[in-house]
Amino acid sequence: MERREFLRALGASALGLAAAGSAFGEDSVSGYVAPVPADTGASGDVVVIGGGMAGATVAKYLRVWGGAKVKVTLIERDAAYVSNIMSNLVLNGSRTVTGLTYNWDRLASNYGVKRVQGEVVAIDPVAHRVTLAGGTQFPYHKLVIAPGIDFDVMPGLEGLTQGVRDTQFPHAWKAGAQTTALWNQIRAMTSSDTFVMTIPLAPYRCPPGPYERACVVADWLKRNRRGARVVVLDENPGITAEPHAFDYAFTKTHAGVIEYVPNAIVDHVDASIRTVYTAMGNYSGRVVNPIPRQRAPKVLYDAGLVNDGGRWTFVDAMTYEHWDNGSGSGQARDVHVIGDPATHGQPKAGHVANQEAKVCADAITRLLRGESPDSAPVTNSACYSPITFEIASWLTAMFQYNPSTRRMSAFTTRAGTNPVVEAPSANKDNFEQMNKWFRQLMADTYA
Ligand SMILES: Cc1cc2nc3c(=O)[nH]c(=O)nc-3n(C[C@H](O)[C@H](O)[C@H](O)COP(=O)(O)OP(=O)(O)OC[C@H]3O[C@@H](n4cnc5c(N)ncnc54)[C@H](O)[C@@H]3O)c2cc1C
């Protein structure tokens, strides 16, 4: 695919124009299903681990751009995917977990992606094969690893079983049963109760997400439990994303309801008295929502692929192939890592994961044809943040490949400007646009 066409495809996706087929749950859309060409000159077996925002997109576009001779096997542990995006709106009753649930049927029927349900427990980058929990092995020419993130156990909660942690202290940073559990806890609050949440040190999944959560919970409490409060214990020195929007929301829109505490490095949580001990003081709440620090999943550690700060995986953002970057880990050839576990200069977010997946699919297609990858990929990030049940803010940024760092850097125009833009104010129109953006992003990923 010519570079111009590719950029057009990226732009189309960003605007939601690549929506295809019908999606699921609350967000059904219909549209164009791209054909899978019989032969593009590319051929090979590609195994994709994980069918989330990154993995589902790369599987689809490998077929659309690579053609029928690129055999794509998508290995996903779960029976269905619950979107994290929009899951904060479960916490004010606007959406449901069921309505945010997607599956991979369209990827199979529309594009011929072979779907296998199973958990990958081992990756052998030398022998070029992966192994499932049951022992089944899948050889590959190219491997794409997209398993999302794992969580540290919050200090102080180690003594509790996973089941108790998930139900009593749900972080709900992977949407699903924990999200519903947290919503039930919020609904059980009274007007004199406090909701205490923690924000982990960056980098973490979805930079604006925790601030957005504080806003929607505060908004619901204001309307339904007047007098109840939200305490935000941020381990970072300040708001990490959309500072203008969230500073305004915390000090004006939700003034008197939200207490924001930066530099609140968590020492531990005392489960028995529902109290969080931090460098900035101790805070108790009827609901404690501790969002733990995050890292690459175990399967990447076991394969020796975690080489950035003992938590993440360096990739070369031209192709998303694993990259040593001076860490001494060596380079795993033909192993590409996309989405949240990878370090590439872009935020850990679903829209960006969709973009990374397209750059990766294009690069693999070209490599399987014996060509060089596009040497100057461009991506964008769009993020909408609900501030109340009816108004939202947004942030958008563009990135371009920097050959000297092999990462994506802020896009710079000839005029030297850097188009990272935050909405001037939160409003209803943004909220409507947010719903359209989400529908089209999910259709582009799953249909
Ligand atoms: C509350 C919240 C709100 C958010 N809001 C936004 C937003 O507004 N905009 C935005 O862009 N992003 C948002 N995000 C971030 C976004 O959800 C993630 O960045 C995105 O999902 C990352 O995609 P991924 O493919 O890397 O991981 P995931 O989407 O988590 O997918 C990983 C998949 O891999 C599977 N898997 C894991 N391990 C294995 C294994 N060993 N074998 C087989 N399968 C495996 C998992 O089951 C999962 O389906 C939000 C996140 C949260 C928590």
Coordinates of C-alpha atoms and ligand atoms in Angstrom, one line a residue:
M1 CA 0.0 0.0 0.0
E2 CA 1.3 3.4 -0.9
R3 CA 2.2 5.7 1.9
R4 CA -0.5 8.2 0.9
E5 CA -3.2 5.5 0.9
F6 CA -2.0 4.3 4.3
L7 CA -2.1 7.7 5.8
R8 CA -5.6 8.1 4.3
A9 CA -6.6 4.9 6.0
L10 CA -5.2 6.1 9.3
G11 CA -7.1 9.3 8.9
A12 CA -10.3 7.5 7.9
S13 CA -10.0 5.4 11.0
A14 CA -9.4 8.3 13.2
L15 CA -12.5 10.0 11.9
G16 CA -14.5 6.8 12.2
L17 CA -14.9 6.4 8.4
A18 CA -13.5 2.9 8.4
A19 CA -16.4 1.6 10.4
A20 CA -17.5 -1.8 9.0
G21 CA -20.1 -4.4 9.5
S22 CA -22.3 -4.3 12.6
A23 CA -20.9 -4.2 16.1
F24 CA -22.5 -5.3 19.3
G25 CA -24.3 -4.3 22.5
E26 CA -25.5 -0.7 22.7
D27 CA -23.3 0.5 19.9
S28 CA -24.5 -1.3 16.8
V29 CA -23.4 0.3 13.5
S30 CA -23.3 -0.8 10.0
G31 CA -21.0 0.1 7.1
Y32 CA -18.4 -1.0 4.7
V33 CA -16.6 -4.4 5.1
A34 CA -13.3 -4.2 3.3
P35 CA -12.5 -7.1 1.0
V36 CA -9.7 -9.5 1.7
P37 CA -7.5 -9.6 -1.5
A38 CA -6.6 -13.1 -2.8
D39 CA -2.9 -12.3 -3.2
T40 CA -0.9 -9.2 -2.4
G41 CA 2.4 -10.9 -2.7
A42 CA 2.6 -11.4 1.1
S43 CA 2.3 -14.8 2.7
G44 CA 3.0 -16.4 6.1
D45 CA 1.6 -17.5 9.4
V46 CA 1.0 -14.7 11.9
V47 CA -0.1 -15.5 15.4
V48 CA -1.7 -12.7 17.5
I49 CA -1.9 -13.0 21.3
G50 CA -4.8 -11.1 22.8
G51 CA -8.0 -9.8 21.1
G52 CA -8.3 -6.4 22.8
M53 CA -8.0 -3.0 21.1
A54 CA -4.6 -3.7 19.7
G55 CA -4.9 -7.4 18.9
A56 CA -8.3 -7.4 17.2
T57 CA -7.3 -4.4 15.0
V58 CA -4.0 -6.0 13.9
A59 CA -5.7 -9.3 13.1
K60 CA -8.3 -7.6 10.9
Y61 CA -5.9 -5.3 9.0
L62 CA -3.3 -8.0 8.4
R63 CA -6.0 -9.7 6.4
V64 CA -7.4 -6.6 4.7
W65 CA -3.9 -5.4 3.7
G66 CA -2.0 -8.6 3.6
G67 CA -4.6 -10.7 1.8
A68 CA -5.7 -14.3 2.0
K69 CA -2.2 -15.7 2.0
V70 CA -1.4 -14.1 5.3
K71 CA -2.9 -16.7 7.7
V72 CA -3.9 -14.9 10.9
T73 CA -4.6 -16.9 14.2
L74 CA -5.9 -14.7 17.0
I75 CA -5.5 -16.4 20.4
E76 CA -7.7 -14.9 23.1
R77 CA -8.1 -16.1 26.7
D78 CA -11.6 -14.8 27.3
A79 CA -14.9 -15.7 25.8
A80 CA -15.8 -12.0 25.2
Y81 CA -14.1 -8.6 25.4
V82 CA -15.4 -5.9 27.7
S83 CA -14.4 -2.5 26.6
N84 CA -12.5 -0.4 29.2
I85 CA -13.3 2.6 27.1
M86 CA -16.6 4.1 28.4
S87 CA -16.5 1.7 31.4
N88 CA -16.4 4.7 33.8
L89 CA -19.9 5.4 32.6
V90 CA -21.0 2.2 34.2
L91 CA -20.2 3.9 37.5
N92 CA -22.9 6.5 37.1
G93 CA -25.5 4.0 35.6
S94 CA -25.3 5.5 32.0
R95 CA -23.9 2.3 30.5
T96 CA -23.7 -1.4 31.4
V97 CA -21.0 -4.0 31.2
T98 CA -23.2 -6.1 28.9
G99 CA -23.5 -3.1 26.6
L100 CA -19.8 -2.8 26.4
T101 CA -19.2 -6.4 25.5
Y102 CA -17.8 -7.4 22.1
N103 CA -16.7 -10.6 20.4
W104 CA -14.5 -11.7 17.5
D105 CA -17.2 -13.3 15.3
R106 CA -17.1 -10.5 12.7
L107 CA -13.3 -10.8 12.4
A108 CA -13.8 -14.5 11.5
S109 CA -16.7 -14.1 9.2
N110 CA -15.8 -10.9 7.4
Y111 CA -12.0 -11.3 7.2
G112 CA -11.2 -15.0 7.7
V113 CA -9.3 -14.5 11.0
K114 CA -8.9 -17.8 12.7
R115 CA -10.0 -17.4 16.4
V116 CA -8.7 -19.7 19.1
Q117 CA -9.9 -19.4 22.7
G118 CA -7.0 -20.2 25.0
E119 CA -4.3 -18.7 27.2
V120 CA -0.8 -18.3 25.9
V121 CA 1.5 -19.4 28.7
A122 CA 4.8 -19.6 26.9
I123 CA 6.5 -17.8 24.0
D124 CA 9.6 -19.2 22.4
P125 CA 11.1 -16.5 20.2
V126 CA 14.0 -18.7 19.0
A127 CA 11.8 -21.7 17.9
H128 CA 9.1 -19.3 16.7
R129 CA 6.2 -20.9 18.5
V130 CA 3.7 -20.2 21.3
T131 CA 2.2 -22.7 23.7
L132 CA -1.3 -22.6 25.3
A133 CA -2.2 -23.6 28.8
G134 CA -3.4 -27.0 27.5
G135 CA -0.1 -27.6 25.7
T136 CA -1.2 -26.9 22.1
Q137 CA 1.5 -25.2 20.2
F138 CA 1.3 -22.7 17.3
P139 CA 4.3 -22.0 15.1
Y140 CA 4.6 -18.6 13.5
H141 CA 6.6 -16.6 11.0
K142 CA 5.6 -13.3 12.7
L143 CA 4.2 -13.0 16.2
V144 CA 2.2 -10.0 17.5
I145 CA 1.9 -9.8 21.3
A146 CA -1.1 -7.7 22.5
P147 CA -2.1 -9.0 26.0
G148 CA -2.7 -5.6 27.7
I149 CA -1.4 -5.1 31.2
D150 CA -1.1 -6.8 34.6
F151 CA -1.5 -5.1 38.0
D152 CA 0.7 -5.0 41.1
V153 CA -1.1 -6.1 44.2
M154 CA -1.8 -3.0 46.3
P155 CA 0.5 -2.9 49.3
G156 CA -1.5 -4.0 52.4
L157 CA -3.9 -6.1 50.4
E158 CA -1.5 -9.0 49.8
G159 CA -3.1 -11.0 52.7
L160 CA -6.5 -11.0 51.0
T161 CA -7.4 -13.6 48.3
Q162 CA -7.8 -12.4 44.8
G163 CA -11.5 -12.9 45.0
V164 CA -11.9 -10.7 48.1
R165 CA -9.7 -8.0 46.6
D166 CA -11.8 -8.0 43.4
T167 CA -15.1 -7.8 45.2
Q168 CA -14.2 -5.6 48.3
F169 CA -11.6 -3.4 46.8
P170 CA -12.2 -3.5 43.0
H171 CA -9.8 -1.4 41.0
A172 CA -12.0 -1.8 37.9
W173 CA -9.1 -0.9 35.7
K174 CA -9.9 -3.9 33.6
A175 CA -13.6 -3.6 32.8
G176 CA -15.9 -6.5 33.7
A177 CA -17.2 -7.9 37.0
Q178 CA -15.1 -5.5 39.0
T179 CA -16.7 -2.5 37.3
T180 CA -20.2 -3.8 38.3
A181 CA -18.9 -4.5 41.9
L182 CA -17.7 -0.9 42.2
W183 CA -20.9 0.5 40.8
N184 CA -22.8 -1.5 43.4
Q185 CA -20.6 -0.1 46.2
I186 CA -21.2 3.5 45.0
R187 CA -24.9 3.0 44.9
A188 CA -24.8 1.7 48.5
M189 CA -23.1 5.0 49.7
T190 CA -25.0 7.4 51.9
S191 CA -24.8 11.3 51.9
S192 CA -22.2 11.2 54.6
D193 CA -19.9 8.7 52.9
T194 CA -16.6 9.2 51.1
F195 CA -15.3 7.5 48.0
V196 CA -11.5 7.3 48.1
M197 CA -9.5 6.4 45.0
T198 CA -5.8 6.2 44.2
I199 CA -4.0 7.0 40.9
P200 CA -0.8 5.0 40.2
L201 CA 2.5 6.6 39.1
A202 CA 2.6 7.0 35.3
P203 CA 2.9 5.3 33.0
Y204 CA -0.4 3.6 33.4
R205 CA -3.3 2.6 31.1
C206 CA -5.4 5.6 30.0
P207 CA -3.8 8.8 31.5
P208 CA -7.1 10.8 31.8
G209 CA -9.1 7.8 32.9
P210 CA -8.8 8.1 36.7
Y211 CA -9.6 11.8 36.7
E212 CA -12.6 11.1 34.5
R213 CA -13.7 8.5 37.0
A214 CA -13.4 11.0 39.9
C215 CA -15.7 13.4 37.9
V216 CA -18.4 10.9 37.0
V217 CA -18.6 9.5 40.5
A218 CA -18.7 13.0 42.0
D219 CA -21.4 14.0 39.6
W220 CA -23.5 10.9 40.4
L221 CA -23.1 11.5 44.2
K222 CA -24.0 15.2 43.9
R223 CA -27.2 14.3 42.1
N224 CA -28.1 11.2 44.2
R225 CA -26.2 11.4 47.6
R226 CA -25.8 15.1 48.2
G227 CA -23.1 15.7 50.8
A228 CA -21.0 12.6 49.9
R229 CA -17.4 13.3 48.9
V230 CA -14.7 12.0 46.5
V231 CA -11.0 12.0 47.6
V232 CA -8.5 11.5 44.7
L233 CA -5.0 10.3 46.0
D234 CA -2.7 10.9 43.0
E235 CA 0.8 9.3 43.3
N236 CA 1.9 11.7 40.5
P237 CA 2.9 15.3 41.2
G238 CA 0.0 16.7 39.3
I239 CA -2.8 15.8 36.8
T240 CA -1.2 13.8 34.1
A241 CA -3.6 14.4 31.2
E242 CA -6.1 17.2 30.2
P243 CA -4.9 19.4 33.1
H244 CA -7.0 22.3 32.0
A245 CA -10.2 20.3 31.8
F246 CA -9.7 18.4 35.1
D247 CA -8.4 21.3 37.1
Y248 CA -11.6 23.2 36.1
A249 CA -13.8 20.2 36.9
F250 CA -12.2 19.6 40.3
T251 CA -12.2 23.3 41.4
K252 CA -15.4 24.6 39.7
T253 CA -17.8 22.0 38.3
H254 CA -17.3 19.6 41.3
A255 CA -16.1 22.1 43.8
G256 CA -16.7 21.0 47.4
V257 CA -17.2 17.4 46.3
I258 CA -13.8 16.4 45.0
E259 CA -10.6 16.7 47.1
Y260 CA -7.5 16.3 44.9
V261 CA -4.3 15.3 46.6
P262 CA -1.1 15.1 44.4
N263 CA 2.1 13.4 45.5
A264 CA 0.1 10.9 47.5
I265 CA 2.5 8.0 47.2
V266 CA 0.7 5.0 48.7
D267 CA 2.3 3.3 51.6
H268 CA -0.4 0.7 52.1
V269 CA -4.1 0.1 52.4
D270 CA -5.6 -1.1 55.7
A271 CA -8.5 -3.3 54.6
S272 CA -9.9 -3.7 58.1
I273 CA -10.6 0.1 58.5
R274 CA -10.8 0.9 54.8
T275 CA -8.0 3.5 55.1
V276 CA -5.3 4.4 52.6
Y277 CA -2.0 5.5 54.1
T278 CA 0.0 7.9 51.9
A279 CA 2.9 10.3 51.9
M280 CA 0.3 13.1 52.1
G281 CA -1.8 11.7 55.0
N282 CA -4.3 8.9 55.7
Y283 CA -7.7 8.8 54.1
S284 CA -10.7 6.6 55.0
G285 CA -13.7 5.9 52.9
R286 CA -16.8 3.7 52.8
V287 CA -15.6 2.8 49.3
V288 CA -11.9 2.4 48.6
N289 CA -11.0 2.2 44.9
P290 CA -7.2 1.5 44.8
I291 CA -5.9 1.6 41.2
P292 CA -2.6 -0.3 41.4
R293 CA 0.6 0.3 39.5
Q294 CA 0.8 -1.5 36.3
R295 CA 3.2 -3.6 34.2
A296 CA 3.5 -6.0 31.2
P297 CA 1.8 -9.4 31.7
K298 CA 3.7 -12.4 33.0
V299 CA 3.9 -14.1 29.6
L300 CA 6.2 -11.3 28.4
Y301 CA 8.5 -11.6 31.5
D302 CA 8.7 -15.4 31.1
A303 CA 9.8 -15.0 27.5
G304 CA 12.5 -12.4 28.6
L305 CA 10.9 -9.6 26.6
V306 CA 10.5 -7.1 29.4
N307 CA 13.4 -4.7 29.2
D308 CA 12.2 -1.2 30.0
G309 CA 12.5 -0.4 33.7
G310 CA 11.6 -4.0 34.7
R311 CA 8.0 -3.2 33.7
W312 CA 7.5 -2.7 30.0
T313 CA 8.8 -3.7 26.6
F314 CA 10.8 -1.5 24.2
V315 CA 9.7 -1.7 20.6
D316 CA 10.9 0.1 17.4
A317 CA 7.8 2.1 16.6
M318 CA 8.5 1.8 12.8
T319 CA 7.3 -1.8 13.0
Y320 CA 6.6 -2.5 16.7
E321 CA 9.2 -5.2 16.6
H322 CA 10.8 -6.0 20.0
W323 CA 13.9 -3.8 20.4
D324 CA 16.9 -4.0 22.8
N325 CA 17.4 -0.2 23.1
G326 CA 20.7 -0.6 25.0
S327 CA 19.1 -2.7 27.7
G328 CA 21.2 -5.8 27.0
S329 CA 18.1 -7.9 26.5
G330 CA 18.9 -8.7 22.9
Q331 CA 16.3 -8.4 20.2
A332 CA 13.6 -10.9 19.6
R333 CA 13.3 -11.0 15.9
D334 CA 9.8 -11.4 14.3
V335 CA 8.2 -10.6 17.7
H336 CA 6.1 -7.5 17.6
V337 CA 4.5 -6.0 20.8
I338 CA 1.6 -3.5 20.5
G339 CA -0.8 -1.8 22.9
D340 CA -0.4 -1.2 26.6
P341 CA 2.7 -3.3 27.4
A342 CA 4.9 -1.6 24.8
T343 CA 7.1 1.5 25.2
H344 CA 7.0 3.6 22.0
G345 CA 6.5 7.3 23.0
Q346 CA 2.7 7.2 22.9
P347 CA 0.1 7.0 25.7
K348 CA -1.3 3.6 26.8
A349 CA -4.8 4.1 25.3
G350 CA -7.3 2.2 23.2
H351 CA -7.4 4.7 20.3
V352 CA -3.6 4.7 20.1
A353 CA -3.6 0.9 20.4
N354 CA -5.8 0.8 17.3
Q355 CA -3.4 3.1 15.5
E356 CA -0.3 1.1 16.5
A357 CA -2.0 -2.0 15.3
K358 CA -2.5 -0.5 11.8
V359 CA 1.2 0.6 11.6
C360 CA 2.2 -2.9 12.7
A361 CA -0.1 -4.6 10.3
D362 CA 1.2 -2.5 7.4
A363 CA 4.8 -3.2 8.4
I364 CA 4.4 -6.9 8.7
T365 CA 2.6 -7.0 5.4
R366 CA 5.4 -5.3 3.7
L367 CA 8.0 -7.5 5.4
L368 CA 6.2 -10.6 4.3
R369 CA 6.4 -9.2 0.8
G370 CA 10.1 -8.8 1.2
E371 CA 9.8 -5.0 1.2
S372 CA 11.0 -2.4 3.7
P373 CA 8.5 -1.0 6.1
D374 CA 7.2 2.6 5.8
S375 CA 10.0 4.6 7.4
A376 CA 7.9 7.5 8.6
P377 CA 4.6 6.4 10.2
V378 CA 2.2 8.9 11.6
T379 CA -0.4 8.2 14.2
N380 CA -3.0 10.2 16.2
S381 CA -4.6 9.9 19.6
A382 CA -8.1 11.1 20.4
C383 CA -9.6 10.9 23.9
Y384 CA -12.9 12.1 25.2
S385 CA -13.5 12.4 28.9
P386 CA -17.0 12.7 30.5
I387 CA -17.1 15.3 33.2
T388 CA -20.7 14.8 34.2
F389 CA -23.5 12.5 32.8
E390 CA -24.0 14.9 30.0
I391 CA -20.9 17.0 29.3
A392 CA -17.4 15.9 28.1
S393 CA -14.0 17.2 27.3
W394 CA -11.4 16.0 24.8
L395 CA -7.8 15.9 24.0
T396 CA -6.1 15.1 20.7
A397 CA -2.5 14.7 19.6
M398 CA -0.5 13.5 16.6
F399 CA 2.8 11.6 16.6
Q400 CA 5.5 11.0 14.0
Y401 CA 8.3 8.5 13.9
N402 CA 11.6 9.7 15.2
P403 CA 14.4 7.6 13.6
S404 CA 17.0 8.7 16.1
T405 CA 15.0 7.4 19.2
R406 CA 13.0 4.8 17.2
R407 CA 10.0 6.1 19.1
M408 CA 7.0 8.3 18.2
S409 CA 7.4 12.0 19.0
A410 CA 5.0 14.8 19.0
F411 CA 4.1 15.7 15.4
T412 CA 5.7 18.9 14.2
T413 CA 4.5 20.9 11.3
R414 CA 6.7 23.0 9.0
A415 CA 5.6 26.0 11.1
G416 CA 7.0 24.2 14.1
T417 CA 3.7 23.9 15.9
N418 CA 2.8 20.9 17.9
P419 CA -0.8 20.1 17.5
V420 CA -1.6 18.7 21.0
V421 CA -5.0 20.2 21.6
E422 CA -7.3 20.2 24.6
A423 CA -11.0 21.1 24.3
P424 CA -11.5 24.8 25.3
S425 CA -14.4 23.7 27.6
A426 CA -16.5 20.6 28.5
N427 CA -19.9 20.7 26.9
K428 CA -22.9 18.6 25.6
D429 CA -21.7 18.6 22.0
N430 CA -18.4 16.9 23.0
F431 CA -20.5 14.3 24.8
E432 CA -22.4 13.5 21.7
Q433 CA -19.2 13.4 19.6
M434 CA -17.7 11.1 22.2
N435 CA -20.4 8.5 21.7
K436 CA -19.9 8.7 17.9
W437 CA -16.2 8.4 18.2
F438 CA -16.5 5.3 20.5
R439 CA -19.1 3.6 18.2
Q440 CA -16.8 4.0 15.2
L441 CA -13.6 3.1 17.0
M442 CA -15.2 -0.2 18.2
A443 CA -16.6 -0.9 14.7
D444 CA -13.2 -0.3 13.2
T445 CA -11.7 -2.7 15.7
Y446 CA -14.3 -5.5 16.0
A447 CA -16.4 -5.4 12.8
Ligands
LIG1 C1 -11.6 3.0 33.0 C2 -10.9 3.0 31.7 C3 -11.2 4.0 30.7 C4 -10.5 4.1 29.5 N1 -10.9 5.0 28.6 C5 -10.2 5.1 27.4 C6 -10.6 6.1 26.5 O1 -11.6 6.9 26.6 N2 -9.9 6.2 25.3 C7 -8.8 5.3 25.0 O2 -8.3 5.4 24.0 N3 -8.4 4.4 26.0 C8 -9.1 4.3 27.1 N4 -8.7 3.3 28.1 C9 -7.5 2.5 27.8 C10 -7.7 1.3 26.9 O3 -8.8 0.5 27.4 C11 -6.5 0.5 26.8 O4 -5.4 1.3 26.6 C12 -6.6 -0.5 25.7 O5 -7.7 -1.4 26.0 C13 -5.3 -1.3 25.4 O6 -5.5 -2.2 24.4 P1 -4.7 -3.6 24.5 O7 -5.1 -4.3 23.3 O8 -3.2 -3.3 24.7 O9 -5.2 -4.3 25.8 P2 -6.6 -4.9 26.1 O10 -7.6 -4.1 25.4 O11 -6.7 -5.0 27.6 O12 -6.6 -6.3 25.5 C14 -5.8 -7.4 25.9 C15 -6.4 -8.7 25.6 O13 -5.5 -9.8 25.7 C16 -6.1 -10.9 26.3 N5 -5.0 -11.7 26.9 C17 -4.2 -11.3 27.9 N6 -3.3 -12.2 28.2 C18 -3.5 -13.2 27.3 C19 -2.9 -14.5 27.1 N7 -1.8 -14.9 27.8 N8 -3.3 -15.3 26.2 C20 -4.4 -14.9 25.4 N9 -5.1 -13.7 25.6 C21 -4.6 -12.9 26.5 C22 -7.0 -10.3 27.3 O14 -8.1 -11.2 27.7 C23 -7.6 -9.1 26.5 O15 -8.7 -9.4 25.8 C24 -9.4 3.2 29.3 C25 -9.1 2.3 30.2 C26 -9.8 2.2 31.4 C27 -9.4 1.2 32.4

